[in-house]
Amino acid sequence: MSATHPRRKTKTVAWATAALLVGLTAPALTATPASATTTDYDSTYYKNAVGKSGTSLKSALHTIISSQTKISYSAVWNALKVTDQDPNNSNNVILLYSGVSRSKSLNGGDVGDWNREHTWAKSHGDFGEVTGPGTDLHHLRPADVQVNSIRGNLDFDNGGSTVTNGGGSRVDSDSFEPRDADKGDVARMILYMAVRYEGDDGFADLEPNEKVNNGSNPYMGKLAVLKAWNEQDPPSSFEENRNDVIYDTYQHNRNPFIDHPEWVESIW
């Protein structure tokens, strides 16, 4: 695969309008509706999905992204050192949830290390670390060992107490809320998994729902919250680059919700 990265469309940004007349109050700032971050793949990679919606779009995307090169769980260590490299320090990776930049060499299981976080908790569908959903880079991210342990296999929702060294993330007895800068990332990773793994390849049919405490069931909540996070935190340049690296170098498939975050609303 080529390592070239297509030129991206400029994303629309919502701005509050300044008051023009004395006594006129500026309108409240609202979230900009999700829109495509790139259309460069629409005539090639996504050609069989463009123009569809709902279940037809989900089915088309499933077929497209299921064509992938799978890697082993041990290979994930080195892959994450590339996919999540700190753009300001090539010796470090950026950790999910905390946002900390930490040395690539500190990968492991001790306090102060970073390890491999499954954003779609591997117990939700009981796929463990098997090659496939257990090793899919589109939902695996480096995370601080202790923060990762606190998240555990909790579903995602708003609320809770501040996580120590969690960058603003919050946790309660049945859910985890990532810091604001990672909310959209988490939503798009979870929804990627729900489209990629549909139960037709020997693995569980993964689906989002509106519950917490999903346990070992192949579900992850809460969908309404994930949809809101997708809107509130649009894809960043870091997330877009990560998608390109996974596509070009490792799995040769893409997370469609990074390229087209508006497809979340179309499907769900």
Coordinates of C-alpha atoms in Angstrom, one line a residue:
M1 CA 0.0 0.0 0.0
S2 CA 1.1 3.5 -0.7
A3 CA 2.2 5.6 2.3
T4 CA 0.8 8.8 0.7
H5 CA -1.9 10.6 2.6
P6 CA -4.7 12.3 0.6
R7 CA -5.3 16.0 1.0
R8 CA -8.1 16.6 3.5
K9 CA -11.1 18.9 3.2
T10 CA -11.2 21.8 5.6
K11 CA -13.7 21.1 8.3
T12 CA -16.4 23.5 9.2
V13 CA -16.1 25.1 12.6
A14 CA -19.0 26.7 14.5
W15 CA -18.4 30.2 15.8
A16 CA -20.7 32.3 17.9
T17 CA -21.9 35.4 16.0
A18 CA -20.9 38.7 17.6
A19 CA -23.7 41.1 18.6
L20 CA -24.1 43.7 16.0
L21 CA -26.6 46.0 17.7
V22 CA -26.6 47.5 21.2
G23 CA -28.5 45.2 23.5
L24 CA -28.5 42.2 21.1
T25 CA -27.2 39.0 22.7
A26 CA -25.0 36.8 20.6
P27 CA -26.5 33.4 20.0
A28 CA -25.2 30.5 22.0
L29 CA -22.4 28.4 20.6
T30 CA -23.7 25.0 19.4
A31 CA -22.0 21.9 18.1
T32 CA -21.4 21.8 14.4
P33 CA -23.1 18.8 12.7
A34 CA -20.6 16.1 11.9
S35 CA -19.3 16.3 8.4
A36 CA -16.7 14.5 6.2
T37 CA -13.1 15.0 7.0
T38 CA -12.1 13.6 3.7
T39 CA -13.9 12.5 0.5
D40 CA -10.7 11.4 -1.2
Y41 CA -11.6 7.7 -0.7
D42 CA -15.3 8.1 -1.8
S43 CA -14.7 7.1 -5.4
T44 CA -12.4 4.2 -4.5
Y45 CA -12.4 2.6 -1.0
Y46 CA -16.0 3.7 -0.1
K47 CA -17.5 3.6 -3.6
N48 CA -20.0 0.9 -2.6
A49 CA -21.1 2.7 0.5
V50 CA -21.5 6.3 -0.8
G51 CA -25.1 7.3 -1.2
K52 CA -26.5 4.6 1.2
S53 CA -27.9 5.1 4.6
G54 CA -29.2 3.1 7.6
T55 CA -28.8 -0.7 7.5
S56 CA -27.7 -0.6 3.9
L57 CA -24.8 1.7 4.7
K58 CA -23.8 -0.4 7.7
S59 CA -23.8 -3.6 5.6
A60 CA -21.8 -1.9 2.8
L61 CA -19.2 -0.6 5.3
H62 CA -19.0 -4.0 7.0
T63 CA -18.1 -5.6 3.7
I64 CA -15.5 -2.9 2.9
I65 CA -13.7 -2.8 6.3
S66 CA -13.7 -6.6 6.8
S67 CA -11.0 -6.9 4.1
Q68 CA -8.0 -6.4 6.4
T69 CA -4.7 -7.8 7.3
K70 CA -4.7 -9.1 10.9
I71 CA -1.7 -8.8 13.2
S72 CA -0.8 -10.8 16.4
Y73 CA -1.3 -9.4 19.9
S74 CA 2.4 -9.3 20.5
A75 CA 2.8 -7.2 17.3
V76 CA 0.4 -4.6 18.7
W77 CA 3.1 -3.3 21.0
N78 CA 5.3 -2.1 18.2
A79 CA 2.4 -1.0 16.0
L80 CA 1.1 1.3 18.7
K81 CA 4.5 3.0 18.9
V82 CA 3.9 4.1 15.4
T83 CA 0.2 4.7 15.3
D84 CA 0.2 6.7 18.5
Q85 CA 3.5 8.4 18.2
D86 CA 3.6 11.9 19.8
P87 CA 3.9 14.3 16.9
N88 CA 6.1 16.6 19.0
N89 CA 8.4 13.8 20.3
S90 CA 9.1 10.8 18.2
N91 CA 10.4 8.9 21.3
N92 CA 7.0 9.0 22.9
V93 CA 3.4 7.9 22.5
I94 CA 0.3 9.8 23.5
L95 CA -1.8 7.9 26.0
L96 CA -5.6 7.5 25.7
Y97 CA -7.7 8.9 28.5
S98 CA -4.9 10.8 30.2
G99 CA -3.4 12.6 27.2
V100 CA 0.1 12.0 28.7
S101 CA 3.2 11.8 26.4
R102 CA 5.2 8.8 27.6
S103 CA 8.3 7.1 26.4
K104 CA 7.8 4.3 23.9
S105 CA 10.2 2.1 25.9
L106 CA 7.8 2.2 29.0
N107 CA 5.5 -0.4 27.6
G108 CA 4.6 -3.2 30.1
G109 CA 2.5 -3.9 33.1
D110 CA 4.1 -1.9 36.0
V111 CA 3.0 1.3 37.6
G112 CA 4.3 4.1 35.3
D113 CA 4.1 1.9 32.2
W114 CA 1.6 2.0 29.4
N115 CA -0.2 -1.0 28.1
R116 CA -2.7 -2.0 25.4
E117 CA -6.2 -0.7 26.1
H118 CA -9.1 -2.4 24.3
T119 CA -11.6 0.4 24.1
W120 CA -14.2 -2.2 23.2
A121 CA -13.6 -4.2 26.4
K122 CA -12.5 -7.7 25.4
S123 CA -14.9 -9.3 27.9
H124 CA -17.8 -7.7 26.1
G125 CA -18.2 -10.6 23.6
D126 CA -15.5 -12.7 25.2
F127 CA -13.0 -12.4 22.4
G128 CA -10.0 -11.9 24.6
E129 CA -6.7 -11.3 22.8
V130 CA -7.5 -13.5 19.8
T131 CA -6.2 -12.3 16.4
G132 CA -9.1 -10.4 15.1
P133 CA -11.2 -8.2 17.4
G134 CA -8.6 -8.8 20.2
T135 CA -5.8 -7.3 18.1
D136 CA -7.7 -4.8 15.9
L137 CA -5.6 -1.6 16.0
H138 CA -8.7 0.6 15.2
H139 CA -9.8 0.1 18.9
L140 CA -6.5 -0.6 20.6
R141 CA -4.7 2.4 22.1
P142 CA -1.8 2.9 24.6
A143 CA -3.0 3.8 28.0
D144 CA -1.5 4.3 31.5
V145 CA -1.5 1.0 33.3
Q146 CA -3.4 2.3 36.3
V147 CA -5.9 4.4 34.3
N148 CA -6.5 1.3 32.1
S149 CA -7.2 -0.8 35.2
I150 CA -9.7 1.8 36.5
R151 CA -11.5 1.8 33.2
G152 CA -11.5 -2.1 33.3
N153 CA -14.4 -3.3 31.2
L154 CA -16.9 -0.5 32.1
D155 CA -19.3 0.8 29.6
F156 CA -19.1 4.4 28.5
D157 CA -21.4 7.1 30.0
N158 CA -21.2 10.6 31.5
G159 CA -20.6 11.2 35.1
G160 CA -18.6 10.0 38.1
S161 CA -15.6 11.0 40.1
T162 CA -12.3 12.3 38.7
V163 CA -9.8 9.6 37.8
T164 CA -6.4 10.1 39.4
N165 CA -3.9 11.1 36.7
G166 CA -6.7 10.5 34.2
G167 CA -6.5 13.9 32.4
G168 CA -10.0 14.8 33.4
S169 CA -11.6 11.4 32.8
R170 CA -14.3 10.3 35.3
V171 CA -15.5 7.0 36.6
D172 CA -18.3 5.6 38.7
S173 CA -19.5 2.1 39.6
D174 CA -20.9 1.2 36.2
S175 CA -19.3 3.5 33.6
F176 CA -16.3 5.5 32.5
E177 CA -16.2 8.9 30.9
P178 CA -13.0 9.8 28.9
R179 CA -11.5 13.3 29.0
D180 CA -13.2 15.7 26.6
A181 CA -10.4 15.4 24.0
D182 CA -10.8 11.6 23.7
K183 CA -14.6 11.4 23.7
G184 CA -15.1 11.4 20.0
D185 CA -12.1 9.0 19.5
V186 CA -13.7 6.5 21.8
A187 CA -17.1 6.8 20.2
R188 CA -15.7 6.3 16.7
M189 CA -13.6 3.3 17.8
I190 CA -16.6 1.6 19.5
L191 CA -18.9 2.1 16.5
Y192 CA -16.1 0.9 14.1
M193 CA -16.1 -2.4 16.1
A194 CA -19.9 -2.6 15.9
V195 CA -19.7 -2.4 12.1
R196 CA -16.6 -4.5 11.6
Y197 CA -17.7 -7.5 13.8
E198 CA -21.2 -8.7 12.8
G199 CA -21.0 -12.3 13.9
D200 CA -20.2 -13.7 10.4
D201 CA -16.5 -14.6 11.0
G202 CA -16.6 -16.8 14.1
F203 CA -16.6 -13.8 16.5
A204 CA -19.5 -12.3 18.4
D205 CA -21.9 -9.8 16.8
L206 CA -20.8 -6.6 18.6
E207 CA -23.5 -3.9 18.9
P208 CA -23.9 -0.7 20.9
N209 CA -26.9 -0.3 23.2
E210 CA -28.4 2.1 25.7
K211 CA -27.3 0.2 28.8
V212 CA -24.4 0.0 31.2
N213 CA -23.4 -3.2 33.2
N214 CA -23.3 -5.1 29.9
G215 CA -20.8 -7.5 31.4
S216 CA -19.8 -10.4 29.1
N217 CA -22.6 -9.7 26.6
P218 CA -21.4 -8.5 23.2
Y219 CA -22.8 -5.0 23.8
M220 CA -21.4 -1.6 24.7
G221 CA -23.2 1.4 26.0
K222 CA -24.4 4.0 25.9
L223 CA -25.2 4.6 22.3
A224 CA -26.9 8.0 22.8
V225 CA -23.9 9.2 24.7
L226 CA -21.4 7.9 22.1
K227 CA -23.4 9.6 19.4
A228 CA -23.2 12.9 21.3
W229 CA -19.5 12.5 21.9
N230 CA -19.0 12.0 18.1
E231 CA -20.6 15.3 17.5
Q232 CA -18.9 17.2 20.4
D233 CA -15.3 16.0 19.6
P234 CA -14.8 15.8 15.8
P235 CA -11.8 13.8 14.4
S236 CA -8.4 15.5 15.2
S237 CA -5.4 15.5 13.0
F238 CA -3.9 12.9 15.4
E239 CA -6.9 10.6 14.9
E240 CA -6.9 11.1 11.1
N241 CA -3.1 10.3 10.9
R242 CA -3.6 7.2 13.0
N243 CA -6.3 6.0 10.6
D244 CA -4.0 6.6 7.6
V245 CA -1.1 4.7 9.3
I246 CA -3.3 1.7 10.1
Y247 CA -4.6 1.7 6.5
D248 CA -1.2 2.2 4.8
T249 CA 1.1 0.1 7.0
Y250 CA -0.8 -2.4 9.1
Q251 CA -4.3 -3.6 8.5
H252 CA -5.1 -1.9 5.2
N253 CA -8.6 -1.0 6.3
R254 CA -10.0 2.2 7.6
N255 CA -12.3 3.5 10.4
P256 CA -15.1 5.0 8.3
F257 CA -16.4 7.2 11.1
I258 CA -13.1 9.1 11.2
D259 CA -13.4 9.8 7.5
H260 CA -17.2 10.3 7.6
P261 CA -18.4 11.0 11.2
E262 CA -21.8 11.9 9.8
W263 CA -22.3 8.3 9.0
V264 CA -22.8 7.6 12.7
E265 CA -26.1 9.5 12.6
S266 CA -27.1 7.9 9.3
I267 CA -26.7 4.3 10.8
W268 CA -27.9 4.9 14.3

